[in-house]
Short mmCIF file of C-alpha atoms in Angstrom, two decimals:
data_model
loop_
_atom_site.label_atom_id
_atom_site.label_comp_id
_atom_site.label_asym_id
_atom_site.label_seq_id
_atom_site.Cartn_x
_atom_site.Cartn_y
_atom_site.Cartn_z
CA UNK A 1 83.62 74.96 50.93
CA UNK A 2 83.28 78.39 52.53
CA UNK A 3 82.52 79.03 56.22
CA UNK A 4 78.91 79.76 55.22
CA UNK A 5 78.61 76.45 53.39
CA UNK A 6 80.09 74.61 56.38
CA UNK A 7 77.64 76.33 58.72
CA UNK A 8 74.72 75.25 56.54
CA UNK A 9 76.15 71.71 56.46
CA UNK A 10 76.44 71.77 60.27
CA UNK A 11 72.76 72.77 60.61
CA UNK A 12 71.70 70.02 58.18
CA UNK A 13 73.59 67.48 60.32
CA UNK A 14 71.69 68.72 63.39
CA UNK A 15 68.36 68.20 61.61
CA UNK A 16 69.40 64.68 60.55
CA UNK A 17 70.48 63.89 64.11
CA UNK A 18 67.21 65.16 65.60
CA UNK A 19 65.05 63.28 63.10
CA UNK A 20 66.84 60.01 63.82
CA UNK A 21 67.20 60.11 67.62
CA UNK A 22 64.47 62.21 69.32
CA UNK A 23 62.48 59.13 70.39
CA UNK A 24 65.63 57.55 71.82
CA UNK A 25 66.26 60.70 73.84
CA UNK A 26 62.74 60.35 75.29
CA UNK A 27 63.25 56.68 76.11
CA UNK A 28 66.40 57.68 77.98
CA UNK A 29 64.37 60.07 80.14
CA UNK A 30 65.33 63.24 78.27
CA UNK A 31 63.19 65.73 76.34
CA UNK A 32 62.78 65.43 72.57
CA UNK A 33 63.85 69.04 72.01
CA UNK A 34 67.23 68.27 73.60
CA UNK A 35 68.10 66.31 70.45
CA UNK A 36 67.73 69.50 68.40
CA UNK A 37 70.04 72.04 70.11
CA UNK A 38 73.50 72.03 68.47
CA UNK A 39 76.42 70.93 70.70
CA UNK A 40 74.07 70.66 73.69
CA UNK A 41 72.48 67.63 72.03
CA UNK A 42 75.92 65.99 71.79
CA UNK A 43 76.62 66.63 75.48
CA UNK A 44 73.26 65.03 76.40
CA UNK A 45 73.98 62.11 74.06
CA UNK A 46 77.27 61.47 75.89
CA UNK A 47 75.26 61.21 79.13
CA UNK A 48 72.81 58.80 77.50
CA UNK A 49 75.59 56.50 76.26
CA UNK A 50 77.58 56.91 79.52
CA UNK A 51 80.62 58.47 77.90
CA UNK A 52 82.61 61.56 79.05
CA UNK A 53 81.49 65.00 77.86
CA UNK A 54 84.88 65.74 76.25
CA UNK A 55 84.11 63.20 73.54
CA UNK A 56 82.06 66.05 72.06
CA UNK A 57 85.31 67.91 71.33
CA UNK A 58 86.62 64.93 69.35
CA UNK A 59 83.56 65.14 67.08
CA UNK A 60 84.73 68.55 65.85
CA UNK A 61 88.36 67.63 65.11
CA UNK A 62 88.79 66.84 61.38
CA UNK A 63 89.93 63.27 60.62
CA UNK A 64 89.52 62.30 64.29
CA UNK A 65 85.75 62.70 63.87
CA UNK A 66 85.83 60.13 61.05
CA UNK A 67 86.82 57.61 63.74
CA UNK A 68 84.53 58.97 66.45
CA UNK A 69 81.25 59.04 64.51
CA UNK A 70 81.11 55.25 63.94
CA UNK A 71 82.06 54.75 67.60
CA UNK A 72 79.15 57.01 68.68
CA UNK A 73 76.69 55.16 66.40
CA UNK A 74 77.68 51.79 67.87
CA UNK A 75 77.68 53.11 71.45
CA UNK A 76 74.20 54.57 70.94
CA UNK A 77 72.83 51.21 69.79
CA UNK A 78 74.48 49.36 72.68
CA UNK A 79 72.98 51.83 75.15
CA UNK A 80 69.58 50.63 73.98
CA UNK A 81 70.39 46.92 74.11
CA UNK A 82 71.34 46.43 70.45
CA UNK A 83 74.83 44.94 70.82
CA UNK A 84 74.94 42.11 68.33
CA UNK A 85 77.57 41.92 65.60
CA UNK A 86 74.83 42.48 63.00
CA UNK A 87 73.73 45.69 64.76
CA UNK A 88 77.32 46.95 64.81
CA UNK A 89 77.90 46.33 61.10
CA UNK A 90 74.51 47.77 60.11
CA UNK A 91 75.32 50.97 62.00
CA UNK A 92 78.67 51.36 60.24
CA UNK A 93 77.61 50.29 56.74
CA UNK A 94 74.53 52.56 56.73
CA UNK A 95 76.58 55.51 58.03
CA UNK A 96 74.48 55.61 61.16
CA UNK A 97 71.08 55.63 59.45
CA UNK A 98 70.33 52.21 60.92
CA UNK A 99 69.56 54.21 64.09
CA UNK A 100 66.52 55.64 62.24
CA UNK A 101 65.14 52.11 61.98
CA UNK A 102 65.65 51.53 65.70
CA UNK A 103 64.25 54.96 66.58
CA UNK A 104 60.96 54.57 64.69
CA UNK A 105 60.22 50.84 64.54
CA UNK A 106 61.77 49.10 67.56
CA UNK A 107 60.53 49.14 71.15
CA UNK A 108 63.89 49.42 72.87
CA UNK A 109 64.72 50.36 76.44
CA UNK A 110 67.59 52.48 77.67
CA UNK A 111 70.22 50.50 79.57
CA UNK A 112 71.02 52.85 82.47
CA UNK A 113 73.77 50.80 84.08
CA UNK A 114 75.43 49.40 80.98
CA UNK A 115 78.81 47.72 81.47
CA UNK A 116 81.26 49.76 79.38
CA UNK A 117 83.95 47.10 79.35
CA UNK A 118 84.14 45.21 76.00
CA UNK A 119 82.60 41.76 76.25
CA UNK A 120 85.45 40.03 74.39
CA UNK A 121 89.24 40.27 74.21
CA UNK A 122 88.95 41.20 70.53
CA UNK A 123 86.57 44.02 71.42
CA UNK A 124 89.01 45.30 74.03
CA UNK A 125 91.83 45.29 71.48
CA UNK A 126 89.71 47.18 68.92
CA UNK A 127 88.74 49.76 71.54
CA UNK A 128 92.36 50.27 72.59
CA UNK A 129 93.59 50.56 69.01
CA UNK A 130 90.87 53.07 68.06
CA UNK A 131 91.69 55.43 70.88
CA UNK A 132 95.43 55.01 70.36
CA UNK A 133 94.86 56.13 66.76
CA UNK A 134 92.72 59.05 67.96
CA UNK A 135 95.42 60.20 70.41
CA UNK A 136 98.20 59.78 67.84
CA UNK A 137 96.19 61.66 65.19
CA UNK A 138 95.69 64.62 67.55
CA UNK A 139 99.41 64.71 68.42
CA UNK A 140 100.40 64.29 64.76
CA UNK A 141 97.98 66.92 63.50
CA UNK A 142 98.26 69.62 66.15
CA UNK A 143 101.41 69.15 68.25
CA UNK A 144 104.33 67.17 66.78
CA UNK A 145 104.86 65.45 63.45
CA UNK A 146 107.75 63.11 62.61
CA UNK A 147 109.73 64.09 59.53
CA UNK A 148 112.69 62.62 57.67
CA UNK A 149 115.37 64.63 55.86
CA UNK A 150 115.32 63.11 52.35
CA UNK A 151 117.69 65.45 50.44
CA UNK A 152 120.97 67.29 50.98
CA UNK A 153 119.68 70.86 50.58
CA UNK A 154 120.48 71.56 54.27
CA UNK A 155 123.44 69.18 54.49
CA UNK A 156 125.91 69.82 57.32
CA UNK A 157 123.08 71.54 59.19
CA UNK A 158 120.43 68.82 58.82
CA UNK A 159 121.77 65.61 57.32
CA UNK A 160 120.20 63.10 54.98
CA UNK A 161 118.93 60.39 57.32
CA UNK A 162 118.02 62.70 60.21
CA UNK A 163 114.65 61.90 61.77
CA UNK A 164 113.02 64.98 63.26
CA UNK A 165 110.12 66.02 65.39
CA UNK A 166 108.46 69.05 63.82
CA UNK A 167 106.57 71.34 66.17
CA UNK A 168 103.24 72.55 64.84
CA UNK A 169 102.40 74.69 67.86
CA UNK A 170 105.37 77.10 67.51
CA UNK A 171 103.81 78.87 64.51
CA UNK A 172 100.29 77.67 65.30
CA UNK A 173 98.80 74.39 64.06
CA UNK A 174 96.59 74.50 60.99
CA UNK A 175 93.15 72.95 61.12
CA UNK A 176 93.31 70.15 58.51
CA UNK A 177 91.80 71.51 55.30
CA UNK A 178 91.18 68.00 53.95
CA UNK A 179 88.78 66.47 56.51
CA UNK A 180 88.28 63.13 54.78
CA UNK A 181 91.67 61.45 54.90
CA UNK A 182 93.46 58.37 56.18
CA UNK A 183 94.88 59.22 59.63
CA UNK A 184 98.59 59.86 60.23
CA UNK A 185 99.72 59.59 56.61
CA UNK A 186 100.34 62.34 54.09
CA UNK A 187 99.13 62.07 50.49
CA UNK A 188 99.68 58.34 49.95
CA UNK A 189 98.67 55.20 51.85
CA UNK A 190 101.88 53.20 52.48
CA UNK A 191 102.28 49.85 50.66
CA UNK A 192 98.98 50.33 48.79
CA UNK A 193 100.42 53.38 47.01
CA UNK A 194 97.00 54.99 46.55
CA UNK A 195 95.67 58.45 47.37
CA UNK A 196 95.00 58.83 51.09
CA UNK A 197 92.37 61.57 50.95
CA UNK A 198 89.31 62.96 49.22
CA UNK A 199 89.72 66.34 47.56
CA UNK A 200 86.16 67.27 48.52
CA UNK A 201 85.01 68.76 50.76
CA UNK A 202 87.65 71.30 51.83
CA UNK A 203 87.66 73.13 55.16
CA UNK A 204 88.46 76.88 54.91
CA UNK A 205 91.99 77.77 56.04
CA UNK A 206 92.23 78.35 59.78
CA UNK A 207 95.33 78.38 61.99
CA UNK A 208 95.40 78.10 65.78
CA UNK A 209 97.39 80.77 67.66
CA UNK A 210 101.13 80.12 67.92
CA UNK A 211 103.66 81.64 70.28
CA UNK A 212 106.17 82.85 67.69
CA UNK A 213 106.34 84.00 64.08
CA UNK A 214 108.55 82.72 61.29
CA UNK A 215 111.86 84.55 61.56
CA UNK A 216 114.95 84.87 59.41
CA UNK A 217 117.32 81.91 59.93
CA UNK A 218 114.50 79.62 61.09
CA UNK A 219 114.49 76.17 59.53
CA UNK A 220 110.89 75.65 58.40
CA UNK A 221 108.82 72.72 57.15
CA UNK A 222 106.23 73.81 54.60
CA UNK A 223 104.05 72.47 51.81
CA UNK A 224 105.72 72.81 48.43
CA UNK A 225 103.72 75.65 46.82
CA UNK A 226 103.95 74.43 43.22
CA UNK A 227 103.27 70.76 43.92
CA UNK A 228 101.35 69.33 40.99
CA UNK A 229 103.70 66.38 40.61
CA UNK A 230 102.76 63.01 39.29
CA UNK A 231 101.11 61.59 42.38
CA UNK A 232 101.58 58.32 44.27
CA UNK A 233 104.78 57.25 42.49
CA UNK A 234 102.92 56.24 39.31
CA UNK A 235 105.51 57.91 37.10
CA UNK A 236 105.01 57.67 33.40
CA UNK A 237 101.20 57.70 33.29
CA UNK A 238 101.13 61.33 32.12
CA UNK A 239 98.81 62.43 34.93
CA UNK A 240 99.38 65.42 37.15
CA UNK A 241 97.35 66.36 40.20
CA UNK A 242 96.54 69.66 41.85
CA UNK A 243 96.67 68.78 45.52
CA UNK A 244 94.97 70.53 48.45
CA UNK A 245 97.40 72.75 50.37
CA UNK A 246 97.79 70.41 53.35
CA UNK A 247 98.42 67.43 51.05
CA UNK A 248 101.19 69.03 49.01
CA UNK A 249 104.66 67.53 49.49
CA UNK A 250 106.51 68.55 52.65
CA UNK A 251 109.72 70.51 52.11
CA UNK A 252 112.26 71.77 54.66
CA UNK A 253 114.44 74.84 54.01
CA UNK A 254 115.89 77.82 55.83
CA UNK A 255 113.89 81.04 55.85
CA UNK A 256 116.30 83.74 54.64
CA UNK A 257 113.77 86.55 54.14
CA UNK A 258 110.41 87.34 55.71
CA UNK A 259 107.44 89.43 54.57
CA UNK A 260 108.40 93.02 53.78
CA UNK A 261 112.09 92.26 53.12
CA UNK A 262 114.00 93.01 49.94
CA UNK A 263 116.32 90.17 48.94
CA UNK A 264 119.31 90.09 46.63
CA UNK A 265 121.96 87.43 46.02
CA UNK A 266 125.42 88.67 45.02
CA UNK A 267 128.23 86.18 44.33
CA UNK A 268 126.18 83.55 46.13
CA UNK A 269 125.82 85.62 49.31
CA UNK A 270 122.35 86.60 50.49
CA UNK A 271 121.68 90.27 51.20
CA UNK A 272 118.54 91.40 53.03
CA UNK A 273 117.58 95.07 52.81
CA UNK A 274 121.09 95.87 51.61
CA UNK A 275 122.94 94.00 54.39
CA UNK A 276 124.51 90.56 54.17
CA UNK A 277 122.45 87.94 55.99
CA UNK A 278 124.12 86.82 59.20
CA UNK A 279 123.46 83.10 59.48
CA UNK A 280 123.11 81.33 62.80
CA UNK A 281 126.18 79.63 64.26
CA UNK A 282 125.02 76.13 63.30
CA UNK A 283 124.27 77.07 59.69
CA UNK A 284 126.78 75.55 57.27
CA UNK A 285 126.31 77.07 53.80
CA UNK A 286 127.91 75.07 51.00
CA UNK A 287 128.93 75.94 47.45
CA UNK A 288 130.28 74.09 44.43
CA UNK A 289 134.06 74.04 43.97
CA UNK A 290 136.40 72.98 41.20
CA UNK A 291 140.11 72.35 41.28
CA UNK A 292 143.10 70.30 40.18
CA UNK A 293 145.59 67.94 41.82
CA UNK A 294 149.31 67.51 41.29
CA UNK A 295 148.58 64.20 39.58
CA UNK A 296 147.31 62.36 42.63
CA UNK A 297 144.14 60.33 41.93
CA UNK A 298 141.27 61.11 44.29
CA UNK A 299 138.04 59.18 44.77
CA UNK A 300 134.69 59.82 46.44
CA UNK A 301 135.39 57.40 49.32
CA UNK A 302 138.59 59.20 50.26
CA UNK A 303 136.92 62.61 50.09
CA UNK A 304 134.05 61.40 52.26
CA UNK A 305 136.29 59.87 54.91
CA UNK A 306 138.77 62.78 55.05
CA UNK A 307 136.53 65.78 54.38
CA UNK A 308 132.96 64.57 54.90
CA UNK A 309 132.06 65.37 51.30
CA UNK A 310 128.70 63.67 50.79
CA UNK A 311 126.97 65.47 47.95
CA UNK A 312 128.92 64.50 44.88
CA UNK A 313 132.60 64.32 43.90
CA UNK A 314 133.75 63.98 40.27
CA UNK A 315 137.37 63.40 39.23
CA UNK A 316 138.76 63.46 35.68
CA UNK A 317 141.82 61.21 35.70
CA UNK A 318 142.87 62.44 32.25
CA UNK A 319 143.21 66.09 33.30
CA UNK A 320 143.49 65.72 37.11
CA UNK A 321 140.56 68.12 37.43
CA UNK A 322 137.79 67.60 39.95
CA UNK A 323 134.42 69.08 40.89
CA UNK A 324 132.86 69.07 44.37
CA UNK A 325 129.11 69.66 44.36
CA UNK A 326 128.91 71.02 47.90
CA UNK A 327 131.62 72.21 50.26
CA UNK A 328 131.65 74.54 53.26
CA UNK A 329 134.17 77.38 53.26
CA UNK A 330 135.82 75.93 56.37
CA UNK A 331 136.35 72.54 54.71
CA UNK A 332 137.53 74.24 51.52
CA UNK A 333 140.32 75.88 53.50
CA UNK A 334 141.31 72.52 54.97
CA UNK A 335 141.34 71.01 51.50
CA UNK A 336 143.62 73.77 50.19
CA UNK A 337 146.17 72.70 52.81
CA UNK A 338 146.25 69.19 51.36
CA UNK A 339 149.61 68.75 49.54
CA UNK A 340 147.88 66.90 46.70
CA UNK A 341 145.67 69.89 45.86
CA UNK A 342 147.15 72.23 43.27
CA UNK A 343 144.19 74.63 43.02
CA UNK A 344 140.69 75.02 44.46
CA UNK A 345 138.19 77.76 43.57
CA UNK A 346 134.56 78.31 44.37
CA UNK A 347 132.28 78.21 41.36
CA UNK A 348 130.45 81.51 40.84
CA UNK A 349 128.07 81.87 37.94
CA UNK A 350 128.90 85.09 36.04
CA UNK A 351 126.30 87.82 36.49
CA UNK A 352 125.64 87.89 32.75
CA UNK A 353 124.91 84.13 32.68
CA UNK A 354 121.13 83.88 33.01
CA UNK A 355 118.84 80.93 33.70
CA UNK A 356 115.29 80.89 32.32
CA UNK A 357 114.32 78.10 34.74
CA UNK A 358 114.52 80.31 37.82
CA UNK A 359 111.78 82.46 39.31
CA UNK A 360 109.99 84.46 37.97
CA UNK A 361 110.48 82.31 34.82
CA UNK A 362 110.27 85.39 32.61
CA UNK A 363 112.34 86.20 29.54
CA UNK A 364 112.77 89.82 30.66
CA UNK A 365 113.92 88.97 34.22
CA UNK A 366 116.50 86.23 34.23
CA UNK A 367 118.73 85.46 37.19
CA UNK A 368 121.13 82.67 38.17
CA UNK A 369 121.94 80.85 41.41
CA UNK A 370 124.66 83.34 42.42
CA UNK A 371 123.14 86.57 41.12
CA UNK A 372 119.47 86.98 41.90
CA UNK A 373 117.15 89.93 42.50
CA UNK A 374 116.60 92.38 44.02
CA UNK A 375 113.15 91.01 44.79
CA UNK A 376 110.45 92.15 47.23
CA UNK A 377 108.91 89.62 49.63
CA UNK A 378 105.14 90.39 49.82
CA UNK A 379 103.65 91.42 53.17
CA UNK A 380 100.02 91.18 54.25
CA UNK A 381 98.20 94.48 53.81
CA UNK A 382 100.92 96.04 51.61
CA UNK A 383 100.06 97.29 48.12
CA UNK A 384 102.30 97.01 45.05
CA UNK A 385 101.99 98.41 41.55
CA UNK A 386 100.93 95.88 38.93
CA UNK A 387 102.50 96.43 35.53
CA UNK A 388 103.51 94.11 32.71
CA UNK A 389 107.05 94.24 34.18
CA UNK A 390 106.06 93.39 37.78
CA UNK A 391 103.32 90.91 36.86
CA UNK A 392 105.59 87.81 36.60
CA UNK A 393 106.52 88.23 40.29
CA UNK A 394 102.93 88.38 41.54
CA UNK A 395 100.82 86.53 38.99
CA UNK A 396 100.79 83.21 40.82
CA UNK A 397 99.99 84.96 44.10
CA UNK A 398 96.92 86.65 42.58
CA UNK A 399 95.67 83.69 40.54
CA UNK A 400 96.53 80.78 42.86
CA UNK A 401 97.68 81.55 46.41
CA UNK A 402 95.09 84.30 46.89
CA UNK A 403 92.83 83.08 44.13
CA UNK A 404 91.85 79.48 43.43
CA UNK A 405 93.33 78.14 46.70
CA UNK A 406 91.09 80.58 48.59
CA UNK A 407 88.02 79.73 46.52
CA UNK A 408 88.33 82.88 44.40
CA UNK A 409 88.30 82.74 40.60
CA UNK A 410 91.07 85.16 39.62
CA UNK A 411 92.27 85.30 36.02
CA UNK A 412 95.05 87.62 34.83
CA UNK A 413 95.34 88.69 31.21
CA UNK A 414 97.12 91.39 29.20
CA UNK A 415 95.58 93.87 26.81
CA UNK A 416 98.59 95.55 25.24
CA UNK A 417 100.34 97.20 28.20
CA UNK A 418 97.24 97.03 30.40
CA UNK A 419 96.98 94.27 33.03
CA UNK A 420 93.45 92.88 33.46
CA UNK A 421 92.09 91.01 36.49
CA UNK A 422 88.92 89.12 35.57
CA UNK A 423 88.59 91.37 32.53
CA UNK A 424 88.91 94.65 34.46
CA UNK A 425 91.99 96.92 34.46
CA UNK A 426 94.19 96.63 37.54
CA UNK A 427 97.03 98.97 38.50
CA UNK A 428 97.79 97.76 42.04
CA UNK A 429 97.24 94.80 44.31
CA UNK A 430 97.03 94.44 48.13
CA UNK A 431 98.33 91.16 49.58
CA UNK A 432 96.07 89.07 51.82
CA UNK A 433 98.80 87.13 53.66
CA UNK A 434 102.52 87.10 54.38
CA UNK A 435 105.10 85.36 52.21
CA UNK A 436 108.58 83.99 52.85
CA UNK A 437 111.75 83.20 50.90
CA UNK A 438 113.10 79.72 51.64
CA UNK A 439 116.53 78.49 50.58
CA UNK A 440 118.74 75.50 51.19
CA UNK A 441 122.14 75.92 52.82
CA UNK A 442 123.48 73.85 49.92
CA UNK A 443 123.41 76.87 47.63
CA UNK A 444 124.22 75.14 44.34
CA UNK A 445 122.19 71.98 44.88
CA UNK A 446 118.84 72.98 46.34
CA UNK A 447 115.47 73.36 44.69
CA UNK A 448 114.11 76.30 46.64
CA UNK A 449 112.48 79.72 46.29
CA UNK A 450 114.94 80.62 43.54
CA UNK A 451 113.16 77.98 41.45
CA UNK A 452 109.49 78.52 42.36
CA UNK A 453 109.25 81.76 44.29
CA UNK A 454 107.44 82.74 47.43
CA UNK A 455 106.10 80.46 50.17
CA UNK A 456 102.66 81.62 51.42
CA UNK A 457 102.05 81.66 55.17
CA UNK A 458 99.14 79.23 54.83
CA UNK A 459 101.66 76.67 53.45
CA UNK A 460 103.82 76.77 56.61
CA UNK A 461 103.62 73.43 58.48
CA UNK A 462 105.91 73.81 61.46
CA UNK A 463 109.36 74.17 62.97
CA UNK A 464 111.87 71.30 63.35
CA UNK A 465 112.93 71.21 66.99
CA UNK A 466 114.45 67.82 67.79
CA UNK A 467 116.48 65.05 66.12
CA UNK A 468 115.49 61.75 67.70
CA UNK A 469 117.37 59.43 65.34
CA UNK A 470 119.99 59.73 62.62
CA UNK A 471 121.24 57.10 60.15
CA UNK A 472 124.17 57.55 57.77
CA UNK A 473 123.15 56.18 54.37
CA UNK A 474 126.82 55.71 53.41
CA UNK A 475 127.54 53.24 56.22
CA UNK A 476 127.48 49.51 55.46
CA UNK A 477 125.97 48.16 58.69
CA UNK A 478 122.88 49.42 60.47
CA UNK A 479 124.47 50.00 63.87
CA UNK A 480 127.67 51.28 62.25
CA UNK A 481 125.61 53.89 60.47
CA UNK A 482 123.80 55.31 63.50
CA UNK A 483 125.00 58.82 64.25
CA UNK A 484 124.91 58.51 68.04
CA UNK A 485 126.15 62.06 68.57
CA UNK A 486 123.13 63.47 66.69
CA UNK A 487 120.45 61.47 68.48
CA UNK A 488 118.32 63.52 70.90
CA UNK A 489 119.86 66.83 69.84
CA UNK A 490 118.07 70.11 69.29
CA UNK A 491 117.87 71.69 65.82
CA UNK A 492 118.17 75.26 67.07
CA UNK A 493 120.95 76.57 69.29
CA UNK A 494 124.50 77.85 69.35
CA UNK A 495 127.67 75.82 69.21
CA UNK A 496 127.98 72.13 68.48
CA UNK A 497 124.75 70.17 69.10
CA UNK A 498 124.74 68.31 72.40
CA UNK A 499 123.12 64.86 72.58
CA UNK A 500 120.64 64.33 75.41
CA UNK A 501 120.48 60.57 74.73
CA UNK A 502 122.38 59.58 77.95
CA UNK A 503 119.98 61.65 80.08
CA UNK A 504 117.01 60.08 78.30
CA UNK A 505 118.33 56.56 78.93
CA UNK A 506 118.89 57.38 82.61
CA UNK A 507 115.29 58.59 82.91
CA UNK A 508 114.04 55.39 81.22
CA UNK A 509 116.01 53.22 83.67
CA UNK A 510 114.68 55.25 86.64
CA UNK A 511 111.11 54.99 85.36
CA UNK A 512 111.15 51.22 84.82
CA UNK A 513 113.08 50.66 88.05
CA UNK A 514 110.56 52.70 90.05
CA UNK A 515 107.67 50.92 88.35
CA UNK A 516 109.21 47.49 89.09
CA UNK A 517 109.77 48.17 92.80
CA UNK A 518 106.34 49.78 93.14
CA UNK A 519 104.62 46.67 91.73
CA UNK A 520 106.82 44.38 93.87
CA UNK A 521 105.97 46.32 97.03
CA UNK A 522 102.29 46.24 96.16
CA UNK A 523 102.49 42.47 95.52
CA UNK A 524 104.23 41.85 98.88
CA UNK A 525 101.64 43.86 100.78
#
C-alpha cells in the first residue's frame, strides 16, 4: 500500500468510528462531532474510558495497535456498564462492531467513576501480560532486539553462541512494514512452525532518524536481500516464498564498503578506492590454510584445544596432509612454530580460476573469493551508464530493490545491444537509495555480498552493541561452556573486550539490598 492508500484507509477508519460511537460520545457528555475529528476523537475517547491520553500514540504503532484496539473496544463497553464475559467476547470476535449494536439499540449510561482495577485475579494477570507484551514489542521493534550468532562467518570477532543486543536506534529504527504480525517473533511462530505474519497490507518504508550512518568496519545486522528460501523449515515441499523486507532472514556481517566506494579484492585482501582496508583492532580475518606434518597425526580436538580452530579441520592420515577451513594470520604463525608442522600455506584461489556462483552471476564477469572486482557500490542520487555489460550489476536493483519492493513494476529486457526498461530504451539509471557491501571476517567460509551483491539501506536492521551471554557449543556441560569473559562485553572498541559482568552483579546486589532495607524500614515504621 502507498502513503495515499494508507491515508484513504485512515479516513475510512474515522468514518467507521464516528458511525459506531457518536451516540456514546453524547451519552458521555461530549458532542457528536467530536467522534469525527481524526486523532482528537481518540484523545476524547481516552477521557471517556478514563485512560491516559498517551494510549493514543500506541494506536499508531504497527503490531502494538493490534493489541491495543481490542483493549479499547472492551474498555469502551465497560465504560458504559457492559462488563460481562459475553460482552467482552462479542467485542473481540466482531472486531469491535458489537459497539454499533450498543450505540444504536441499547439505552446505556456512562459510568463516570468506573473502578479501573480488574475485578478478578485472572483479569489482573491478563492486563499485566498485555501491557508487558506492549512494552516489550516497543523495545524490540524500535530500541533493542536480541540476536544470536548462528554461523562462523565472523568467528573470532563474534563467536557462534554469542547472544547480542542489536541497537535499532543507532541507524534509525524502521517502522514495521508488515503491520499484521505476531509480536516479538520474526517470520515463524516458535513451536507451531507456521508463518507469523500476513503479507498484506504493507506499510510504505519509513525510517526514524538515527544518530549515525553505516560506516566501514561496522558490524551490521540486516535482512538478507535475496531471501526467498523455503519458509518455516518445511524443506522438501518445493515451495519458495518472497518475503516482505522486514520478514527476510536476519544476517550479520561486517560492512567493508559504503555507498560511493569502489571495491576490489586482491589475494583475499579488500581494497577500497585503491587502498587496502584497515580493519578495526578487534577484527580477526580468517582464511583457509593447507599443510603437512612430519608424520604426526593431528585431530580436530587437539587443534581446537591448542589453537582454537573451530571451523573445520581435515587430516589425511595416508599423506599427512591437512586443511584448516579458517585460521587467523596470528594463529597461523603460531602453528608454523609447532615442531610437528612441516609446511603451512594460505590457500589463494588463482586469479584465472573463476566461479559462476558469485555476484553478478554473469558468464562475462566471473570472479572468485580471492580475486573480485573492481565493483562500484551504488550511492543515492548518483547516475551510472546502463549497458549490456553493466546490466548484471544493477538489474536486481532496478527490478527488485527499487522496483517491486517499492511498489514499482520495473521489467528489464534486451533488444540486441539495447537495454529496455518497461519496453523503453534506457542508457542510464539514478539510484534512489544507498547500498553497502557486507562480508564475513571468515573470508573463505562466509555467504556474503560476494554471493548475492549489494545490501540496500532499507534492509539495514541495526548495529550489534552488547554481548549479554555466550555459550560454547563445543563444551560438554552447560556451565562449562559459558564464556564468562565474553558476557556483558561491548562489540565495538579497541583492545581485548572487557567484561562488565562483575559491575552488573554489584549493581544488582545494591539494588536488591536497598529495596530490602527500604521495605523493612517501612514495615517497622
